[in-house]
Structures are given as C-alpha cells and as structure tokens.
PDB file of C-alpha atoms in Angstrom:
ATOM      1  CA  UNK A 207       2.139  -0.977 -49.609  1.00  0.00           C
ATOM      2  CA  UNK A 208      -0.742  -3.993 -50.371  1.00  0.00           C
ATOM      3  CA  UNK A 209       0.815  -6.749 -51.213  1.00  0.00           C
ATOM      4  CA  UNK A 210       2.300  -7.145 -53.881  1.00  0.00           C
ATOM      5  CA  UNK A 211       1.033  -9.691 -56.819  1.00  0.00           C
ATOM      6  CA  UNK A 212       3.940 -10.821 -58.349  1.00  0.00           C
ATOM      7  CA  UNK A 213       3.519 -12.866 -61.924  1.00  0.00           C
ATOM      8  CA  UNK A 214       5.799 -16.066 -62.211  1.00  0.00           C
ATOM      9  CA  UNK A 215       6.300 -17.698 -66.370  1.00  0.00           C
ATOM     10  CA  UNK A 216       6.917 -20.286 -67.007  1.00  0.00           C
ATOM     11  CA  UNK A 217      10.920 -20.164 -66.788  1.00  0.00           C
ATOM     12  CA  UNK A 218      10.504 -19.056 -63.233  1.00  0.00           C
ATOM     13  CA  UNK A 219       8.713 -21.622 -61.881  1.00  0.00           C
ATOM     14  CA  UNK A 220      10.381 -23.723 -63.212  1.00  0.00           C
ATOM     15  CA  UNK A 221      13.951 -22.272 -61.844  1.00  0.00           C
ATOM     16  CA  UNK A 222      11.348 -22.252 -58.334  1.00  0.00           C
ATOM     17  CA  UNK A 223      10.919 -25.468 -58.706  1.00  0.00           C
ATOM     18  CA  UNK A 224      14.156 -26.890 -59.868  1.00  0.00           C
ATOM     19  CA  UNK A 225      16.253 -25.482 -56.860  1.00  0.00           C
ATOM     20  CA  UNK A 226      15.826 -25.224 -53.732  1.00  0.00           C
ATOM     21  CA  UNK A 227      17.725 -21.993 -53.053  1.00  0.00           C
ATOM     22  CA  UNK A 228      17.927 -18.810 -55.043  1.00  0.00           C
ATOM     23  CA  UNK A 229      15.086 -15.984 -56.209  1.00  0.00           C
ATOM     24  CA  UNK A 230      12.936 -18.219 -57.629  1.00  0.00           C
ATOM     25  CA  UNK A 231      12.225 -20.623 -54.135  1.00  0.00           C
ATOM     26  CA  UNK A 232      12.266 -17.117 -52.047  1.00  0.00           C
ATOM     27  CA  UNK A 233       9.592 -16.102 -53.943  1.00  0.00           C
ATOM     28  CA  UNK A 234       7.769 -19.462 -53.711  1.00  0.00           C
ATOM     29  CA  UNK A 235       8.692 -19.042 -49.921  1.00  0.00           C
ATOM     30  CA  UNK A 236       7.060 -15.650 -49.573  1.00  0.00           C
ATOM     31  CA  UNK A 237       3.896 -16.839 -51.361  1.00  0.00           C
ATOM     32  CA  UNK A 238       4.415 -19.398 -48.777  1.00  0.00           C
ATOM     33  CA  UNK A 239       3.956 -16.883 -45.820  1.00  0.00           C
ATOM     34  CA  UNK A 240       1.678 -14.655 -47.715  1.00  0.00           C
ATOM     35  CA  UNK A 241       4.137 -11.692 -47.960  1.00  0.00           C
ATOM     36  CA  UNK A 242       3.579 -11.412 -51.572  1.00  0.00           C
ATOM     37  CA  UNK A 243       0.355 -12.972 -53.981  1.00  0.00           C
ATOM     38  CA  UNK A 244       1.580 -14.921 -56.403  1.00  0.00           C
ATOM     39  CA  UNK A 245       0.164 -15.344 -59.586  1.00  0.00           C
ATOM     40  CA  UNK A 246       0.845 -17.381 -63.179  1.00  0.00           C
ATOM     41  CA  UNK A 247      -1.794 -18.091 -66.243  1.00  0.00           C
ATOM     42  CA  UNK A 248      -3.022 -21.645 -67.030  1.00  0.00           C
ATOM     43  CA  UNK A 249      -0.246 -21.653 -70.181  1.00  0.00           C
ATOM     44  CA  UNK A 250       2.633 -21.541 -67.667  1.00  0.00           C
ATOM     45  CA  UNK A 251       0.818 -24.421 -65.951  1.00  0.00           C
ATOM     46  CA  UNK A 252       0.673 -26.804 -69.402  1.00  0.00           C
ATOM     47  CA  UNK A 253       4.383 -25.274 -70.069  1.00  0.00           C
ATOM     48  CA  UNK A 254       5.743 -26.486 -66.751  1.00  0.00           C
ATOM     49  CA  UNK A 255       3.969 -29.909 -66.794  1.00  0.00           C
ATOM     50  CA  UNK A 256       5.359 -30.813 -70.015  1.00  0.00           C
ATOM     51  CA  UNK A 257       8.712 -29.300 -69.058  1.00  0.00           C
ATOM     52  CA  UNK A 258       9.007 -31.678 -66.030  1.00  0.00           C
ATOM     53  CA  UNK A 259       7.403 -34.947 -67.780  1.00  0.00           C
ATOM     54  CA  UNK A 260      10.306 -34.602 -70.070  1.00  0.00           C
ATOM     55  CA  UNK A 261      13.291 -33.540 -68.369  1.00  0.00           C
ATOM     56  CA  UNK A 262      12.578 -34.279 -64.974  1.00  0.00           C
ATOM     57  CA  UNK A 263       9.406 -36.391 -64.197  1.00  0.00           C
ATOM     58  CA  UNK A 264      10.227 -37.266 -60.746  1.00  0.00           C
ATOM     59  CA  UNK A 265       9.512 -32.955 -60.210  1.00  0.00           C
ATOM     60  CA  UNK A 266       5.931 -33.498 -60.917  1.00  0.00           C
ATOM     61  CA  UNK A 267       5.476 -34.727 -57.134  1.00  0.00           C
ATOM     62  CA  UNK A 268       7.305 -31.120 -55.845  1.00  0.00           C
ATOM     63  CA  UNK A 269       5.079 -28.673 -58.559  1.00  0.00           C
ATOM     64  CA  UNK A 270       2.337 -29.765 -57.061  1.00  0.00           C
ATOM     65  CA  UNK A 271       3.004 -28.952 -53.242  1.00  0.00           C
ATOM     66  CA  UNK A 272       5.080 -26.326 -54.493  1.00  0.00           C
ATOM     67  CA  UNK A 273       1.719 -24.371 -55.969  1.00  0.00           C
ATOM     68  CA  UNK A 274      -0.179 -25.577 -53.286  1.00  0.00           C
ATOM     69  CA  UNK A 275       1.990 -24.559 -50.592  1.00  0.00           C
ATOM     70  CA  UNK A 276       2.586 -21.235 -52.579  1.00  0.00           C
ATOM     71  CA  UNK A 277      -1.287 -20.656 -52.895  1.00  0.00           C
ATOM     72  CA  UNK A 278      -0.403 -19.274 -56.039  1.00  0.00           C
ATOM     73  CA  UNK A 279      -3.536 -17.981 -58.353  1.00  0.00           C
ATOM     74  CA  UNK A 280      -4.261 -19.116 -61.715  1.00  0.00           C
ATOM     75  CA  UNK A 281      -5.536 -16.432 -64.333  1.00  0.00           C
ATOM     76  CA  UNK A 282      -7.135 -18.759 -66.381  1.00  0.00           C
ATOM     77  CA  UNK A 283      -9.445 -15.717 -68.472  1.00  0.00           C
ATOM     78  CA  UNK A 284      -7.446 -13.923 -71.125  1.00  0.00           C
ATOM     79  CA  UNK A 285      -8.980 -12.423 -74.051  1.00  0.00           C
ATOM     80  CA  UNK A 286      -8.507 -13.457 -77.960  1.00  0.00           C
ATOM     81  CA  UNK A 287      -7.919  -9.358 -78.034  1.00  0.00           C
ATOM     82  CA  UNK A 288      -5.122  -8.852 -75.255  1.00  0.00           C
ATOM     83  CA  UNK A 289      -3.595 -11.830 -77.003  1.00  0.00           C
ATOM     84  CA  UNK A 290      -3.273  -9.892 -79.877  1.00  0.00           C
ATOM     85  CA  UNK A 291      -2.209  -6.651 -78.917  1.00  0.00           C
ATOM     86  CA  UNK A 292       0.903  -8.589 -76.679  1.00  0.00           C
ATOM     87  CA  UNK A 293       2.000 -10.652 -79.983  1.00  0.00           C
ATOM     88  CA  UNK A 294       2.300  -7.386 -81.242  1.00  0.00           C
ATOM     89  CA  UNK A 295       5.271  -6.915 -78.784  1.00  0.00           C
ATOM     90  CA  UNK A 296       6.125 -10.715 -78.207  1.00  0.00           C
ATOM     91  CA  UNK A 297       5.569 -12.401 -81.477  1.00  0.00           C
ATOM     92  CA  UNK A 298       6.131 -15.885 -80.038  1.00  0.00           C
ATOM     93  CA  UNK A 299       2.586 -16.810 -79.299  1.00  0.00           C
ATOM     94  CA  UNK A 300       2.757 -18.745 -76.184  1.00  0.00           C
ATOM     95  CA  UNK A 301       4.765 -15.903 -74.783  1.00  0.00           C
ATOM     96  CA  UNK A 302       2.442 -13.199 -75.692  1.00  0.00           C
ATOM     97  CA  UNK A 303      -0.538 -15.537 -74.002  1.00  0.00           C
ATOM     98  CA  UNK A 304       1.455 -15.736 -70.622  1.00  0.00           C
ATOM     99  CA  UNK A 305       1.927 -11.543 -71.530  1.00  0.00           C
ATOM    100  CA  UNK A 306      -1.555 -10.911 -72.289  1.00  0.00           C
ATOM    101  CA  UNK A 307      -2.519 -12.848 -68.581  1.00  0.00           C
ATOM    102  CA  UNK A 308      -0.166 -10.951 -66.652  1.00  0.00           C
ATOM    103  CA  UNK A 309      -1.521  -7.501 -68.477  1.00  0.00           C
ATOM    104  CA  UNK A 310      -4.911  -8.418 -67.764  1.00  0.00           C
ATOM    105  CA  UNK A 311      -4.511  -9.565 -63.918  1.00  0.00           C
ATOM    106  CA  UNK A 312      -3.283  -5.674 -63.518  1.00  0.00           C
ATOM    107  CA  UNK A 313      -0.061  -7.607 -61.293  1.00  0.00           C
ATOM    108  CA  UNK A 314       2.771  -5.731 -59.665  1.00  0.00           C
ATOM    109  CA  UNK A 315       6.022  -7.580 -61.090  1.00  0.00           C
ATOM    110  CA  UNK A 316       6.029  -9.784 -63.769  1.00  0.00           C
ATOM    111  CA  UNK A 317       9.099 -12.389 -62.948  1.00  0.00           C
ATOM    112  CA  UNK A 318      11.183 -13.826 -65.924  1.00  0.00           C
ATOM    113  CA  UNK A 319      14.581 -15.696 -67.245  1.00  0.00           C
ATOM    114  CA  UNK A 320      13.852 -15.652 -70.483  1.00  0.00           C
ATOM    115  CA  UNK A 321      15.903 -13.029 -72.499  1.00  0.00           C
ATOM    116  CA  UNK A 322      15.050 -13.766 -75.800  1.00  0.00           C
ATOM    117  CA  UNK A 323      11.421 -12.515 -75.378  1.00  0.00           C
ATOM    118  CA  UNK A 324      11.177 -11.195 -72.188  1.00  0.00           C
ATOM    119  CA  UNK A 325      13.827  -9.522 -70.721  1.00  0.00           C
ATOM    120  CA  UNK A 326      15.981  -7.679 -73.511  1.00  0.00           C
ATOM    121  CA  UNK A 327      12.911  -6.705 -75.374  1.00  0.00           C
ATOM    122  CA  UNK A 328      13.134  -3.296 -74.762  1.00  0.00           C
ATOM    123  CA  UNK A 329       9.756  -2.691 -76.901  1.00  0.00           C
ATOM    124  CA  UNK A 330       7.970  -4.349 -73.913  1.00  0.00           C
ATOM    125  CA  UNK A 331       9.563  -3.082 -71.079  1.00  0.00           C
ATOM    126  CA  UNK A 332       8.803   0.597 -72.967  1.00  0.00           C
ATOM    127  CA  UNK A 333       5.047  -0.409 -73.322  1.00  0.00           C
ATOM    128  CA  UNK A 334       3.895  -2.667 -70.062  1.00  0.00           C
ATOM    129  CA  UNK A 335       2.459  -1.209 -67.223  1.00  0.00           C
ATOM    130  CA  UNK A 336       4.809  -3.257 -64.743  1.00  0.00           C
ATOM    131  CA  UNK A 337       8.838  -4.084 -64.308  1.00  0.00           C
ATOM    132  CA  UNK A 338       9.872  -6.571 -65.835  1.00  0.00           C
ATOM    133  CA  UNK A 339      13.258  -8.853 -64.421  1.00  0.00           C
ATOM    134  CA  UNK A 340      14.700 -11.989 -62.247  1.00  0.00           C
ATOM    135  CA  UNK A 341      13.729 -13.106 -59.729  1.00  0.00           C
ATOM    136  CA  UNK A 342      16.454 -11.532 -57.889  1.00  0.00           C
ATOM    137  CA  UNK A 343      15.520  -8.462 -59.057  1.00  0.00           C
ATOM    138  CA  UNK A 344      12.297  -9.005 -58.219  1.00  0.00           C
ATOM    139  CA  UNK A 345      12.975  -9.617 -54.543  1.00  0.00           C
ATOM    140  CA  UNK A 346      15.223  -6.986 -54.969  1.00  0.00           C
ATOM    141  CA  UNK A 347      12.230  -4.702 -55.915  1.00  0.00           C
ATOM    142  CA  UNK A 348      10.687  -6.008 -53.076  1.00  0.00           C
ATOM    143  CA  UNK A 349      13.062  -5.134 -50.996  1.00  0.00           C
ATOM    144  CA  UNK A 350      13.290  -1.552 -51.926  1.00  0.00           C
ATOM    145  CA  UNK A 351       9.337  -1.018 -51.452  1.00  0.00           C
ATOM    146  CA  UNK A 352       9.688  -2.713 -47.874  1.00  0.00           C
ATOM    147  CA  UNK A 353      11.869  -0.290 -47.149  1.00  0.00           C
ATOM    148  CA  UNK A 354      10.119   2.399 -48.284  1.00  0.00           C
ATOM    149  CA  UNK A 355       7.072   2.618 -46.192  1.00  0.00           C
TER     150      UNK A 355
END
C-alpha cells in the first residue's frame, strides 16, 4: 500500500494539538515518522488559528511546531464549482470548503470529530470517494491496511 494521504479537518487538528495523547496526536506522530501523509486546507488553518487565539493562545507555538514536524501538506486551491457541489451535501459553507479541498486532493481518509456536519451525514458517507471517521477509526483503518499487505 502506498503511503496513505489522511486529511484532518479543524476538529481533528485541534484535538491533536490540545491533547498529547489520543488518536489525533498519534496521527500527527505518524505524519512526523512519514508513515502517512497528512493534509489540511487553508480553511482549516484559518479556523484553527482563530480557535486557538480565542481559547488557548499559548498553544499557537505548539500548532506551528506540530504542523512543521508532521510535515502537513496544505491544499490551497479549490474551485468554486467543487465548493458548490460539496455545499449540496454539507450546507455549512466553511465545512463545504474543507470537504471540497479533501475531495480535490483525492485523499484516502477524512478525519473529523464533527458529528453534525460530517460523521452523522449519511448523504456524505454515500457520496464521498473516501471513508470518513474519527481519529480512532482512522487508526483502525490504517492498522487493517497494514495487516492486509
């Protein structure tokens, strides 16, 4: 199996920064070890910076350090057409932008903790060309792919 490309949304990235343990931080560590390729989009970076400035400004340095160490790839170009297509599935525009970036990048797994817009969205699960799940479910997916090699 080639190196899987894992996309982190804002909630997953926040979880990885906020907690030194747990599935999201493990994904960041796997990115650092180059066992997986991690991706985010510019919308995720804008959102995470805003959240940290409001809730935990002391964590901005940790964000920069973990982004660098984990070698996170930033997807910056998303077409208006792709955003519009995704907004028909995920109505909330900021999340549609995030989804469009993941879709455009042809990722292997979309990691989120957002139940409202992503995890409980059955239409999205049917339409997406990639699995969606929590950091823990992504790690289980990764492990099963390693074992099936």
